[in-house]
mmCIF file of C-alpha atoms in Angstrom:
data_model
loop_
_atom_site.group_PDB
_atom_site.id
_atom_site.type_symbol
_atom_site.label_atom_id
_atom_site.label_comp_id
_atom_site.label_asym_id
_atom_site.label_seq_id
_atom_site.Cartn_x
_atom_site.Cartn_y
_atom_site.Cartn_z
ATOM 1 C CA MET A 189 -25.388 51.753 9.339
ATOM 2 C CA GLY A 190 -22.709 49.915 7.395
ATOM 3 C CA PHE A 191 -21.197 46.534 8.197
ATOM 4 C CA GLY A 192 -18.515 46.721 10.903
ATOM 5 C CA LEU A 193 -16.045 43.877 11.247
ATOM 6 C CA GLN A 194 -16.190 42.153 14.639
ATOM 7 C CA GLY A 195 -14.214 38.956 14.707
ATOM 8 C CA PRO A 196 -15.388 36.422 17.378
ATOM 9 C CA LEU A 197 -13.163 33.976 19.242
ATOM 10 C CA LEU A 198 -12.366 31.093 16.889
ATOM 11 C CA GLU A 199 -11.017 27.866 18.406
ATOM 12 C CA GLY A 200 -9.249 24.906 16.776
ATOM 13 C CA GLU A 201 -7.080 22.042 18.003
ATOM 14 C CA LEU A 202 -3.763 23.719 17.241
ATOM 15 C CA VAL A 203 -4.568 27.423 17.327
ATOM 16 C CA ARG A 204 -7.013 29.695 19.159
ATOM 17 C CA LEU A 205 -7.710 33.026 17.386
ATOM 18 C CA GLU A 206 -8.310 35.534 20.131
ATOM 19 C CA PRO A 207 -9.462 39.132 19.360
ATOM 20 C CA LEU A 208 -6.311 41.103 19.766
ATOM 21 C CA GLU A 209 -5.842 42.863 23.100
ATOM 22 C CA ARG A 210 -3.006 44.719 24.789
ATOM 23 C CA ARG A 211 -2.419 41.648 27.048
ATOM 24 C CA HIS A 212 -1.057 39.782 24.008
ATOM 25 C CA GLY A 213 1.780 42.186 23.608
ATOM 26 C CA ALA A 214 4.374 40.451 25.745
ATOM 27 C CA ASP A 215 4.041 37.097 23.921
ATOM 28 C CA LEU A 216 3.984 38.843 20.526
ATOM 29 C CA ALA A 217 7.220 40.655 21.376
ATOM 30 C CA VAL A 218 8.912 37.362 22.072
ATOM 31 C CA ALA A 219 7.512 35.712 18.849
ATOM 32 C CA ALA A 220 8.526 38.720 16.721
ATOM 33 C CA GLU A 221 12.178 38.370 17.737
ATOM 34 C CA GLU A 222 12.581 34.761 16.662
ATOM 35 C CA ASN A 223 14.396 34.176 13.381
ATOM 36 C CA ARG A 224 13.461 37.263 11.475
ATOM 37 C CA GLY A 225 15.082 36.059 8.275
ATOM 38 C CA THR A 226 11.748 34.383 7.456
ATOM 39 C CA TYR A 227 9.893 37.698 7.085
ATOM 40 C CA GLU A 228 11.881 39.434 4.302
ATOM 41 C CA PHE A 229 8.950 41.146 2.549
ATOM 42 C CA THR A 230 6.525 41.123 5.486
ATOM 43 C CA TRP A 231 6.621 43.880 8.086
ATOM 44 C CA VAL A 232 6.672 42.450 11.588
ATOM 45 C CA PRO A 233 7.193 44.721 14.540
ATOM 46 C CA ARG A 234 10.364 44.595 16.628
ATOM 47 C CA ALA A 235 9.847 43.772 20.290
ATOM 48 C CA GLU A 236 10.037 47.417 21.273
ATOM 49 C CA GLU A 237 7.442 48.326 18.621
ATOM 50 C CA VAL A 238 4.763 45.745 19.673
ATOM 51 C CA GLY A 239 2.925 48.152 21.988
ATOM 52 C CA GLU A 240 2.590 50.724 19.194
ATOM 53 C CA TYR A 241 1.674 47.966 16.754
ATOM 54 C CA VAL A 242 -1.177 46.668 18.929
ATOM 55 C CA ALA A 243 -2.399 50.158 19.534
ATOM 56 C CA ALA A 244 -2.472 50.863 15.823
ATOM 57 C CA GLN A 245 -4.396 47.641 15.065
ATOM 58 C CA LEU A 246 -6.928 48.416 17.802
ATOM 59 C CA ALA A 247 -7.386 51.948 16.313
ATOM 60 C CA ARG A 248 -8.049 50.374 12.909
ATOM 61 C CA ALA A 249 -10.490 48.009 14.573
ATOM 62 C CA ALA A 250 -12.420 50.923 15.979
ATOM 63 C CA THR A 251 -13.213 52.029 12.403
ATOM 64 C CA GLY A 252 -15.001 48.721 11.735
ATOM 65 C CA ARG A 253 -12.692 47.916 8.768
ATOM 66 C CA LEU A 254 -10.290 45.537 10.653
ATOM 67 C CA ALA A 255 -10.852 42.704 13.027
ATOM 68 C CA PRO A 256 -7.316 41.823 14.400
ATOM 69 C CA TYR A 257 -6.477 38.543 16.100
ATOM 70 C CA ALA A 258 -3.670 37.125 18.166
ATOM 71 C CA GLN A 259 -2.777 33.567 17.034
ATOM 72 C CA VAL A 260 -2.453 31.612 20.259
ATOM 73 C CA SER A 261 -0.865 28.194 20.319
ATOM 74 C CA VAL A 262 -3.201 25.724 22.027
ATOM 75 C CA ALA A 263 -0.173 23.613 23.100
ATOM 76 C CA THR A 264 1.539 26.503 24.962
ATOM 77 C CA GLY A 265 -1.172 29.069 25.576
ATOM 78 C CA ARG A 266 1.144 31.729 24.191
ATOM 79 C CA ALA A 267 0.431 34.156 21.375
ATOM 80 C CA VAL A 268 2.792 33.210 18.449
ATOM 81 C CA GLY A 269 1.639 35.655 15.787
ATOM 82 C CA ALA A 270 -1.227 37.734 14.467
ATOM 83 C CA THR A 271 -3.795 37.844 11.643
ATOM 84 C CA SER A 272 -6.906 39.818 10.707
ATOM 85 C CA TYR A 273 -10.030 40.146 8.713
ATOM 86 C CA TRP A 274 -9.685 43.267 6.675
ATOM 87 C CA GLU A 275 -11.350 45.433 3.956
ATOM 88 C CA PRO A 276 -15.006 44.391 4.202
ATOM 89 C CA ARG A 277 -17.023 45.056 1.054
ATOM 90 C CA CYS A 278 -20.778 45.301 1.015
ATOM 91 C CA TRP A 279 -21.953 45.616 -2.588
ATOM 92 C CA ARG A 280 -25.581 44.540 -2.330
ATOM 93 C CA ALA A 281 -26.682 45.965 0.980
ATOM 94 C CA GLU A 282 -25.012 48.171 3.658
ATOM 95 C CA ASP A 283 -25.423 45.501 6.376
ATOM 96 C CA ARG A 284 -24.581 42.412 4.317
ATOM 97 C CA LEU A 285 -20.952 41.443 3.869
ATOM 98 C CA ASP A 286 -20.132 40.232 0.346
ATOM 99 C CA ALA A 287 -16.328 40.005 0.464
ATOM 100 C CA VAL A 288 -13.494 40.333 2.965
ATOM 101 C CA GLU A 289 -9.697 40.002 3.000
ATOM 102 C CA VAL A 290 -7.570 37.943 5.374
ATOM 103 C CA GLY A 291 -4.348 39.716 5.956
ATOM 104 C CA PHE A 292 -1.854 41.368 8.379
ATOM 105 C CA THR A 293 -0.707 37.820 9.015
ATOM 106 C CA TRP A 294 2.580 36.767 10.585
ATOM 107 C CA LEU A 295 3.894 33.909 12.736
ATOM 108 C CA GLY A 296 6.985 33.551 14.865
ATOM 109 C CA ALA A 297 9.561 31.229 13.270
ATOM 110 C CA SER A 298 8.965 28.405 15.773
ATOM 111 C CA ALA A 299 5.200 28.323 14.846
ATOM 112 C CA GLN A 300 5.798 28.118 11.098
ATOM 113 C CA GLY A 301 5.275 24.713 9.614
ATOM 114 C CA THR A 302 3.291 23.427 12.576
ATOM 115 C CA GLY A 303 -0.159 23.580 11.060
ATOM 116 C CA ILE A 304 -1.117 26.737 12.940
ATOM 117 C CA ASN A 305 -1.318 28.732 9.701
ATOM 118 C CA ALA A 306 -3.406 26.128 7.979
ATOM 119 C CA GLU A 307 -5.868 25.759 10.879
ATOM 120 C CA ALA A 308 -6.049 29.600 11.371
ATOM 121 C CA LYS A 309 -7.079 29.897 7.692
ATOM 122 C CA LEU A 310 -9.598 27.128 8.009
ATOM 123 C CA LEU A 311 -11.210 28.882 11.015
ATOM 124 C CA LEU A 312 -11.223 32.322 9.342
ATOM 125 C CA PHE A 313 -12.476 31.098 6.000
ATOM 126 C CA ARG A 314 -15.176 28.867 7.572
ATOM 127 C CA HIS A 315 -16.535 31.852 9.632
ATOM 128 C CA ALA A 316 -16.475 34.141 6.640
ATOM 129 C CA PHE A 317 -18.290 31.795 4.265
ATOM 130 C CA GLU A 318 -20.565 29.895 6.683
ATOM 131 C CA VAL A 319 -21.537 32.566 9.184
ATOM 132 C CA TRP A 320 -21.097 35.901 7.341
ATOM 133 C CA GLY A 321 -22.106 34.310 4.032
ATOM 134 C CA VAL A 322 -19.471 36.075 1.948
ATOM 135 C CA SER A 323 -19.067 35.505 -1.813
ATOM 136 C CA ARG A 324 -15.291 35.617 -1.748
ATOM 137 C CA VAL A 325 -12.246 35.880 0.537
ATOM 138 C CA ASP A 326 -9.131 37.718 -0.671
ATOM 139 C CA LEU A 327 -5.530 37.291 0.282
ATOM 140 C CA LYS A 328 -2.592 39.277 -1.141
ATOM 141 C CA THR A 329 1.163 39.557 -0.698
ATOM 142 C CA ASP A 330 4.234 41.223 -2.179
ATOM 143 C CA ALA A 331 4.551 39.684 -5.650
ATOM 144 C CA ARG A 332 8.244 38.944 -4.917
ATOM 145 C CA ASN A 333 7.440 36.986 -1.740
ATOM 146 C CA GLU A 334 7.610 33.403 -2.987
ATOM 147 C CA ARG A 335 7.386 31.933 0.518
ATOM 148 C CA SER A 336 4.117 33.835 1.216
ATOM 149 C CA ARG A 337 2.689 33.036 -2.194
ATOM 150 C CA ALA A 338 3.336 29.325 -1.657
ATOM 151 C CA ALA A 339 1.773 29.449 1.748
ATOM 152 C CA ILE A 340 -1.365 31.154 0.383
ATOM 153 C CA GLN A 341 -1.725 28.616 -2.406
ATOM 154 C CA SER A 342 -1.217 25.772 0.064
ATOM 155 C CA VAL A 343 -4.459 26.740 1.863
ATOM 156 C CA GLY A 344 -6.496 26.523 -1.348
ATOM 157 C CA ALA A 345 -6.525 30.099 -2.635
ATOM 158 C CA ARG A 346 -6.411 30.693 -6.385
ATOM 159 C CA PHE A 347 -3.926 33.106 -7.911
ATOM 160 C CA GLU A 348 -5.700 35.882 -9.870
ATOM 161 C CA GLY A 349 -2.850 38.027 -10.999
ATOM 162 C CA VAL A 350 -0.481 40.857 -10.047
ATOM 163 C CA LEU A 351 -1.665 44.405 -9.437
ATOM 164 C CA ARG A 352 1.225 46.801 -10.169
ATOM 165 C CA ASN A 353 2.198 49.559 -7.772
ATOM 166 C CA TRP A 354 -0.774 48.418 -5.647
ATOM 167 C CA SER A 355 0.354 49.333 -2.118
ATOM 168 C CA ARG A 356 3.267 50.513 0.009
ATOM 169 C CA SER A 357 6.287 48.239 0.270
ATOM 170 C CA TRP A 358 7.092 46.662 3.621
ATOM 171 C CA ALA A 359 10.411 45.326 2.497
ATOM 172 C CA PRO A 360 13.513 46.575 4.433
ATOM 173 C CA GLY A 361 15.068 49.613 2.829
ATOM 174 C CA GLU A 362 12.032 50.399 0.646
ATOM 175 C CA ASP A 363 10.337 53.060 2.778
ATOM 176 C CA GLY A 364 8.228 55.331 0.662
ATOM 177 C CA GLN A 365 8.170 52.908 -2.278
ATOM 178 C CA LEU A 366 5.282 51.002 -3.785
ATOM 179 C CA ARG A 367 5.094 47.276 -4.393
ATOM 180 C CA ASP A 368 3.387 44.960 -6.877
ATOM 181 C CA SER A 369 0.821 42.778 -5.086
ATOM 182 C CA ALA A 370 -0.054 39.153 -5.987
ATOM 183 C CA ILE A 371 -3.783 38.673 -5.511
ATOM 184 C CA PHE A 372 -5.433 35.378 -4.508
ATOM 185 C CA SER A 373 -9.003 34.465 -3.675
ATOM 186 C CA ILE A 374 -11.452 31.748 -2.726
ATOM 187 C CA THR A 375 -15.088 32.009 -3.856
ATOM 188 C CA ALA A 376 -18.188 30.644 -2.187
ATOM 189 C CA GLU A 377 -18.499 28.019 -4.979
ATOM 190 C CA GLU A 378 -14.936 26.887 -4.315
ATOM 191 C CA TRP A 379 -15.247 26.807 -0.574
ATOM 192 C CA PRO A 380 -16.714 23.290 0.000
ATOM 193 C CA GLY A 381 -13.753 21.683 -1.855
ATOM 194 C CA CYS A 382 -11.243 23.951 -0.275
ATOM 195 C CA ARG A 383 -12.622 23.270 3.183
ATOM 196 C CA GLY A 384 -12.303 19.502 2.668
ATOM 197 C CA ARG A 385 -8.672 19.724 1.591
ATOM 198 C CA LEU A 386 -7.832 22.128 4.460
ATOM 199 C CA GLU A 387 -9.534 19.901 7.017
ATOM 200 C CA GLU A 388 -7.457 16.884 5.802
ATOM 201 C CA ARG A 389 -4.253 18.909 5.905
ATOM 202 C CA VAL A 390 -4.967 20.189 9.418
ATOM 203 C CA GLU A 391 -5.841 16.685 10.602
ATOM 204 C CA ARG A 392 -2.381 15.498 9.505
ATOM 205 C CA PHE A 393 -0.746 18.229 11.560
ATOM 206 C CA VAL A 394 -3.014 17.404 14.504
ATOM 207 C CA GLY A 395 -2.001 13.694 14.265
ATOM 208 C CA ARG A 396 1.691 14.587 14.298
ATOM 209 C CA ALA A 397 1.150 16.828 17.342
ATOM 210 C CA ARG A 398 -0.648 14.048 19.184
ATOM 211 C CA SER A 399 2.136 11.595 18.337
ATOM 212 C CA LEU A 400 4.753 13.984 19.742
ATOM 213 C CA VAL A 401 2.773 14.350 22.945
ATOM 214 C CA GLU A 402 2.436 10.594 23.326
ATOM 215 C CA VAL A 403 6.200 10.106 22.799
ATOM 216 C CA GLY A 404 6.935 12.816 25.367
ATOM 217 C CA GLU A 405 4.574 11.098 27.889
ATOM 218 C CA GLU A 406 6.250 7.716 27.369
ATOM 219 C CA GLY A 407 9.661 9.275 27.835
#
């Protein structure tokens, strides 16, 4: 039997990655309707589409090729976005995972820039490299999406190149068209250094969050 992706609960100080369930739908519908101008090249469901979106992700999960998560803010307890493990590759043995992609990622506008993305990546990468023992983690985005490319590079992934006409476009008005995809990766050899930098970055966000709480308590 081949490797089937099953993502466990992953907990940090800013974000808790919970395996996606239908109960997350109401929160995701709210998050998805925040400033949608930040999405541009990333498809994010409208509020009325969230039920169908969750069902589709769970159907993909049933194939063993996707492990979808709700990104839950520890501060509020509300789901503020989604992410997934995706495209498992087992080159050396059917039951040993060699590589996996992190994708299907989006965050509501209010959760962007808070450290949630950085810590979510830290949790996902750490589990992939240190528990599953993968040799590489992939990330990709629309080659035109400068915001997404910068976010991916900010968590330590290395740009490998652009694959032309690689997948369907999610950009508004481009139904039925193909897009060029910018490909990034982190290898097992690079992971220790990447982990250290990510941990330092997350700790800065955690420190800011603690300071805000302390100011609020004093007020």
